[in-house]
Coordinates of C-alpha atoms and ligand atoms in Angstrom, one line a residue:
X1 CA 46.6 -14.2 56.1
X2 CA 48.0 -12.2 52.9
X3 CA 51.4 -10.4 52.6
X4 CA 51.8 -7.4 53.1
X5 CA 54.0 -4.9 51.2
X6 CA 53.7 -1.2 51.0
X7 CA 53.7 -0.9 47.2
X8 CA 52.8 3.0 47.5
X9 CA 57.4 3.0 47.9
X10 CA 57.5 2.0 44.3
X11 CA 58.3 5.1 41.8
X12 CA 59.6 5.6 38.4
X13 CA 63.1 7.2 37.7
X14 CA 64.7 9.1 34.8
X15 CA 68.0 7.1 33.4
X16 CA 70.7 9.5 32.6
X17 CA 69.9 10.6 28.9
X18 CA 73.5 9.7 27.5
X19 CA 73.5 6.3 28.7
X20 CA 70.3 6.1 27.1
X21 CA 71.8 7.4 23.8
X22 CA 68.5 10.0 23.4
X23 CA 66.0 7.6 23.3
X24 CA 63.6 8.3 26.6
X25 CA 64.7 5.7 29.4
X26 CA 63.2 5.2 33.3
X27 CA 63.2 2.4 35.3
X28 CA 60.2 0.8 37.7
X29 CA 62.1 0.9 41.3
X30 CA 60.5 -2.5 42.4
X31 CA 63.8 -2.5 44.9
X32 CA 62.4 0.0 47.5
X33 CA 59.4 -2.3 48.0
X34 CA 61.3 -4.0 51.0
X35 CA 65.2 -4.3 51.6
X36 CA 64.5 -8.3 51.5
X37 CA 61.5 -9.5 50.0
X38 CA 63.1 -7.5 47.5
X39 CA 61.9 -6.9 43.8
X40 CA 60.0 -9.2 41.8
X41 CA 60.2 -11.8 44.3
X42 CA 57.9 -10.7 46.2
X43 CA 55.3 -10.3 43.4
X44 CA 56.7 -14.0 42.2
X45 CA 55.6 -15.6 46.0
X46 CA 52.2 -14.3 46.7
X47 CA 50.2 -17.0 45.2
X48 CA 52.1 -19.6 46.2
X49 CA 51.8 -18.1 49.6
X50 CA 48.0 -17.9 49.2
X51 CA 48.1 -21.8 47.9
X52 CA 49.8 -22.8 51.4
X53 CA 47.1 -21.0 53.3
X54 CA 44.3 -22.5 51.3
X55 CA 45.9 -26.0 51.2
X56 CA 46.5 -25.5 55.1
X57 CA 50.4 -26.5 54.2
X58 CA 52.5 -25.6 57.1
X59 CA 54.9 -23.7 55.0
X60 CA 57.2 -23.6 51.8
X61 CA 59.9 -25.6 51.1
X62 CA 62.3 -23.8 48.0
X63 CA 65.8 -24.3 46.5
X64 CA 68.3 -21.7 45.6
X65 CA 72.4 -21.0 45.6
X66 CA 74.1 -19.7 48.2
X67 CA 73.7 -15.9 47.4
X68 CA 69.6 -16.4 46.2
X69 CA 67.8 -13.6 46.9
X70 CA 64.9 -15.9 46.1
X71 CA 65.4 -17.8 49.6
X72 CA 65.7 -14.6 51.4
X73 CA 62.4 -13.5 50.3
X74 CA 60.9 -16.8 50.9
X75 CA 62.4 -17.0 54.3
X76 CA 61.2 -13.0 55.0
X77 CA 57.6 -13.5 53.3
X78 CA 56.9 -17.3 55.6
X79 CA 58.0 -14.9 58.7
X80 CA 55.8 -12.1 58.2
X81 CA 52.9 -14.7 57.5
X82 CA 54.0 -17.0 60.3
X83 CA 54.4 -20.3 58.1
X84 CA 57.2 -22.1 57.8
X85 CA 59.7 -22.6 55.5
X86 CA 62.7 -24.8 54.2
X87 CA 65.7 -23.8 52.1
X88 CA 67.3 -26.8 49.7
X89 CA 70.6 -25.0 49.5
X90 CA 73.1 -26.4 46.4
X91 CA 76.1 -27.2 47.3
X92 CA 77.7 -28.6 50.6
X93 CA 77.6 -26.7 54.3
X94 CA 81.1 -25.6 54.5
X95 CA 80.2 -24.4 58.2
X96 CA 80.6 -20.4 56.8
X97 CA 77.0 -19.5 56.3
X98 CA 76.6 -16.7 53.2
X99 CA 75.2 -13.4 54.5
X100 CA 71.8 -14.9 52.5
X101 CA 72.0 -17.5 54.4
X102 CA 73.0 -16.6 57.7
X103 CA 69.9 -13.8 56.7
X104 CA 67.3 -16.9 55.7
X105 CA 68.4 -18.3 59.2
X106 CA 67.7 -15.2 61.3
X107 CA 64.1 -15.3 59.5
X108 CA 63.5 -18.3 60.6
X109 CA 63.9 -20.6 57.7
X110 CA 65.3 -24.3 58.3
X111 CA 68.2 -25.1 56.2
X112 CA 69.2 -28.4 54.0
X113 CA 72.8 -29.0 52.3
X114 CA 72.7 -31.1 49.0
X115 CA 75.4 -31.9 46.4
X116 CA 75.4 -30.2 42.9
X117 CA 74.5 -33.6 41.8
X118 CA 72.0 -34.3 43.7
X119 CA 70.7 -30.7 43.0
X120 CA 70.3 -31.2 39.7
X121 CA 68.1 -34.2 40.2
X122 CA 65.0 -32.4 40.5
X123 CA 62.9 -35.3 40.4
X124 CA 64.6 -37.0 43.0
X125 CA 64.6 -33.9 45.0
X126 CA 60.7 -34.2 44.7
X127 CA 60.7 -37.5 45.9
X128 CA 62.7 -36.7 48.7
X129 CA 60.8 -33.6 49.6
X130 CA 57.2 -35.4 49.4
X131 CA 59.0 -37.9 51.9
X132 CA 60.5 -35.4 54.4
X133 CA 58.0 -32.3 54.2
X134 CA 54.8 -33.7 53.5
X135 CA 53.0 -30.5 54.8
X136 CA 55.2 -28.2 52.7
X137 CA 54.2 -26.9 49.9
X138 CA 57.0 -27.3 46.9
X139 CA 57.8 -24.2 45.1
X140 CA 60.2 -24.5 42.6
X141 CA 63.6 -22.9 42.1
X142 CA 63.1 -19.0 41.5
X143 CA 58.9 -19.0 42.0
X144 CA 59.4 -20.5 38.3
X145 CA 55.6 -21.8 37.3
X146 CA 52.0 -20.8 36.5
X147 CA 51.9 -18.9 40.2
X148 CA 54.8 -17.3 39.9
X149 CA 53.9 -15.9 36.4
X150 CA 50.9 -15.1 37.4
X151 CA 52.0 -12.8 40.5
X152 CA 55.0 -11.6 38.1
X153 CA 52.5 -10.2 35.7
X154 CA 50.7 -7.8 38.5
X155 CA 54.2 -5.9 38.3
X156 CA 52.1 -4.3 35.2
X157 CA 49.4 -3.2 37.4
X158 CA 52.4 -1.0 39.5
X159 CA 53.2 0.9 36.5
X160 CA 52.2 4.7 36.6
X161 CA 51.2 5.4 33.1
X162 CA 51.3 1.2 31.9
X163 CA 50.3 2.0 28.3
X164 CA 52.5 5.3 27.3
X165 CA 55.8 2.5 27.2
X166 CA 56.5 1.2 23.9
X167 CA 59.1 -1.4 25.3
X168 CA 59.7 -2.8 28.8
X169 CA 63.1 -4.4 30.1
X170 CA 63.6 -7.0 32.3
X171 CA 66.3 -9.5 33.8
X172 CA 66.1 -12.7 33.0
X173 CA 67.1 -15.9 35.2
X174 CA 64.2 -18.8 35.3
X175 CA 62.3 -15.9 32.8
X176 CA 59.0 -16.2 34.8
X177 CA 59.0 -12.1 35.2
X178 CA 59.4 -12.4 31.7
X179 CA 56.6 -14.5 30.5
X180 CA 54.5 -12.9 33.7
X181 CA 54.9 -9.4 32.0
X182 CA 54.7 -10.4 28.2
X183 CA 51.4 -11.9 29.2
X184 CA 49.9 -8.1 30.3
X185 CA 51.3 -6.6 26.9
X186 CA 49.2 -4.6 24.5
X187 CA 49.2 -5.3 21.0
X188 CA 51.6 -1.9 20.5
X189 CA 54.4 -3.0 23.3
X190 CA 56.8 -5.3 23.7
X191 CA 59.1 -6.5 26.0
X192 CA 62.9 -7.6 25.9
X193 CA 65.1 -9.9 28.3
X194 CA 68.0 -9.4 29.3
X195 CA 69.6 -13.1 30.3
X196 CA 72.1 -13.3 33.7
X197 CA 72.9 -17.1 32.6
X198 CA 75.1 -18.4 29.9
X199 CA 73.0 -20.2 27.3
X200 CA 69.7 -20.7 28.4
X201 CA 68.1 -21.3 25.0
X202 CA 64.8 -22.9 26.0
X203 CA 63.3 -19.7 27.8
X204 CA 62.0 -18.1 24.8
X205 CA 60.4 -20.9 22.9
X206 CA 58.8 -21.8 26.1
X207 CA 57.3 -18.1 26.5
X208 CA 55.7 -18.5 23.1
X209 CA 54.7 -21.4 23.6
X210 CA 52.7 -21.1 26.9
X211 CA 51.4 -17.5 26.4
X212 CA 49.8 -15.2 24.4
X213 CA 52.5 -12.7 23.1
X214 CA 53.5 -12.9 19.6
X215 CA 57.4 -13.6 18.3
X216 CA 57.1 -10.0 17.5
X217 CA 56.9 -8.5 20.7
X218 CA 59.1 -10.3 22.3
X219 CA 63.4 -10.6 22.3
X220 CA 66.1 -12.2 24.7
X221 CA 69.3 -10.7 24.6
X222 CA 71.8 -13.0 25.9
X223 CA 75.5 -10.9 25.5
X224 CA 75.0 -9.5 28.6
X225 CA 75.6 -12.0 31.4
X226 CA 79.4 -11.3 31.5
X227 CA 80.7 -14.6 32.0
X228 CA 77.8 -16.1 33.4
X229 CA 75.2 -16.4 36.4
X230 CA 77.0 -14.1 39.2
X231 CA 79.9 -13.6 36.9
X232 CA 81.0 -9.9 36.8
X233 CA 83.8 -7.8 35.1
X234 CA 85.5 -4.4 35.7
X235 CA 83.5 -2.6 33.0
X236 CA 80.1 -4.1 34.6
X237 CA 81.2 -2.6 38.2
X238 CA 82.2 0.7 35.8
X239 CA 79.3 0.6 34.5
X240 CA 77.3 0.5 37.4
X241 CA 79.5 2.8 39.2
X242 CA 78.9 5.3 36.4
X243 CA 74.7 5.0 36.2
X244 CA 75.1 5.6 40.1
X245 CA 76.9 8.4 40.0
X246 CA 74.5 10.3 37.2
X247 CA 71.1 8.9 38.6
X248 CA 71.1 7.3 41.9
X249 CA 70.5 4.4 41.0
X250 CA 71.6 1.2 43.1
X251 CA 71.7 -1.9 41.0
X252 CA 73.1 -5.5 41.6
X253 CA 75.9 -7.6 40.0
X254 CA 74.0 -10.4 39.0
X255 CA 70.6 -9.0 37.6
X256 CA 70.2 -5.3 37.4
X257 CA 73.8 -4.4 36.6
X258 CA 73.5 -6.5 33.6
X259 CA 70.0 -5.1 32.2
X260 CA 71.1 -1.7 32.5
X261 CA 74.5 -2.5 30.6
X262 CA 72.4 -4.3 28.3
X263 CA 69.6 -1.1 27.8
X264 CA 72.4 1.2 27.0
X265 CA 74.3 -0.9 25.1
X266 CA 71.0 -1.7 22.9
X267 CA 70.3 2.1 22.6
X268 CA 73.9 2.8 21.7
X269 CA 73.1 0.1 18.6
X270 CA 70.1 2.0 18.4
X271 CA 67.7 -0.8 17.8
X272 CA 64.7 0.5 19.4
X273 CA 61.9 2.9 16.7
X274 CA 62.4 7.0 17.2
X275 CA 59.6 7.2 19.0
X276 CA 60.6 4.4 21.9
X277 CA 59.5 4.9 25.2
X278 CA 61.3 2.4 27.2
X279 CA 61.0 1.5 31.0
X280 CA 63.4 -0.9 32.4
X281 CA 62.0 -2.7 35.7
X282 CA 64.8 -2.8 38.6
X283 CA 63.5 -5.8 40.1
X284 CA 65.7 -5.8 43.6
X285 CA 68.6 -8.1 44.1
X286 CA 70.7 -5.2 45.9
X287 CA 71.8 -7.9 49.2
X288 CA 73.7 -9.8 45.9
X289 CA 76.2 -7.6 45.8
X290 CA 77.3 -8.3 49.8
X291 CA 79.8 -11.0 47.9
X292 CA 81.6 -8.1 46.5
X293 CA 84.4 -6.1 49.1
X294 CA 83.2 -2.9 50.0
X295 CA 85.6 -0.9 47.5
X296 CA 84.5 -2.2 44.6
X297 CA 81.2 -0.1 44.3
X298 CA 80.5 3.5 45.1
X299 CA 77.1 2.9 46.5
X300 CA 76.8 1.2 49.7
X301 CA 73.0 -1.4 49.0
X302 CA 72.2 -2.8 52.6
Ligands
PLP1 C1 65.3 -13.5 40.9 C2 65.6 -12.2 40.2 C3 65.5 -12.1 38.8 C4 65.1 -13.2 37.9 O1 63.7 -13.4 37.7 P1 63.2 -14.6 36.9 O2 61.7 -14.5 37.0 O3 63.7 -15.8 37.5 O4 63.7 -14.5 35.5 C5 65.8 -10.9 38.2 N1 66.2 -9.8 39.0 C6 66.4 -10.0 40.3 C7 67.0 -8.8 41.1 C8 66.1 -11.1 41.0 O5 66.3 -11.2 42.3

């Protein structure tokens, strides 16, 4: 059994030509593949799905934060493929489920509470794992890993027109969309990141390492994440507000809102050649922004 998603909802929007400061701007609505296996998750979880079926697992067993759109889709995909499936959640069970959570539930994922600390002993988590779920099939945080690249790289194949962009932009939190799509690049694109986290140095180096694009093609922006993962300011939500308003365009506090910013900032600086195409991938995330109150954006996402 495969998953199904009806990728013919996909289409590619105009950005509003002065946030774009002239230089030609869309964006790849990955968002309206499916309100929760939303994005590039679901493109990051079809060959680990595929892996369970083949290895006759009974399910997946992932990790994520309270708000991860990652375990919604993980929880959403297992249902529609009837395996099952079990969310390590970081940090304690305070009894007040998150509406992820409360979602991953209703999908019919199981649930387990760990400490920060003992979330960020991912070996041990392994162990434990191994131990508890032997018929589970471990997918790391975010899809990160050789199946999730792979899978993130078919997003190129859903472009209308792949080779007319001169530069593609992306979020960036683990950075396997990243690496998945820098792998599909011709030798005249490239592709830029746009980091949600604080810090996280070791994406790059790693992308270079392990595939094929060259240091030219590729850059990680990291100015954008105001204040950090899930962080967010008045002049993001502005921001956000404002591309709304001139495109209809829905995007999330803690992935899209930030690449946008980041895209319109970087043409403002005009970095990109005259003759840049760009196309920025909206890669879902929208049920993120149900941690916001409901007057603080002036589009409503789910
Ligand atoms: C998960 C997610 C990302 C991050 O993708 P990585 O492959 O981990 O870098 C970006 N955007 C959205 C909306 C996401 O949900």
């Amino acid at each position: 059994m495969t998953l199904s998603i009806d990728t013919s909802r996909i289409t590619v929007d105009p950005l509003p030509v002065d946030l774009g400061f002239g230089y030609p701007s869309a964006i790849l609505r990955l968002d309206k593949i499916d309100p929760k296996i939303s994005g590039n998750k679901f493109f990051k979880l079809r060959y680990y799905l595929e892996e369970a079926v083949t290895r006759r697992k009974s399910g997946l067993l992932t990790f994520g934060g309270a708000w991860s759109n990652h375990l919604v889709a993980t929880a959403a995909a297992c249902r529609q493929i009837n395996l099952a499936c079990v969310g390590v959640v970081r940090g304690e069970n305070t009894g007040n489920l998150s509406p992820a959570l409360a979602d991953c539930v209703r999908l019919g994922m199981k649930l387990e509470f760990v400490s920060r600390t003992q979330y960020k002993n991912t070996e041990e988590l392994a162990r434990w794992a191994a131990l508890y779920y032997p018929n589970m099939l471990v997918v790391p945080e975010g899809g990160r890993g050789m199946p999730g690249r792979r899978g993130a790289g078919e997003i190129a194949s859903v472009i209308p027109g792949f080779a007319d962009y001169t530069h593609l932009l992306c979020a960036v939190g683990t950075g396997t969309m990243l690496a998945g799509l820098a792998e599909q690049l011709q030798p005249h694109q490239h592709i830029i990141g746009i980091s949600s986290l604080k810090g996280e140095d070791s994406i790059l180096p790693e992308i270079l390492r392990e595939t094929t694009v060259t240091p030219a093609q590729i850059a990680l922006y990291n100015q954008f994440h105001f204040g950090g993962y899930a962080r967010y300011t008045k002049e993001l939500l502005d921001f956000m507000n404002r591309l709304y308003n001139a495109s209809g365009v829905p995007t999330d506090i803690v992935y899209t809102g930030k690449l946008c910013f980041g895209w319109s900032s970087l043409c403002e600086q005009q970095i990109f050649p005259k003759n840049a195409n760009l196309l920025l991938i909206h890669s879902g995330g929208l049920q993120g922004n149900r941690s916001l109150s409901a007057d603080k954006l002036a589009f409503k996402t789910l």
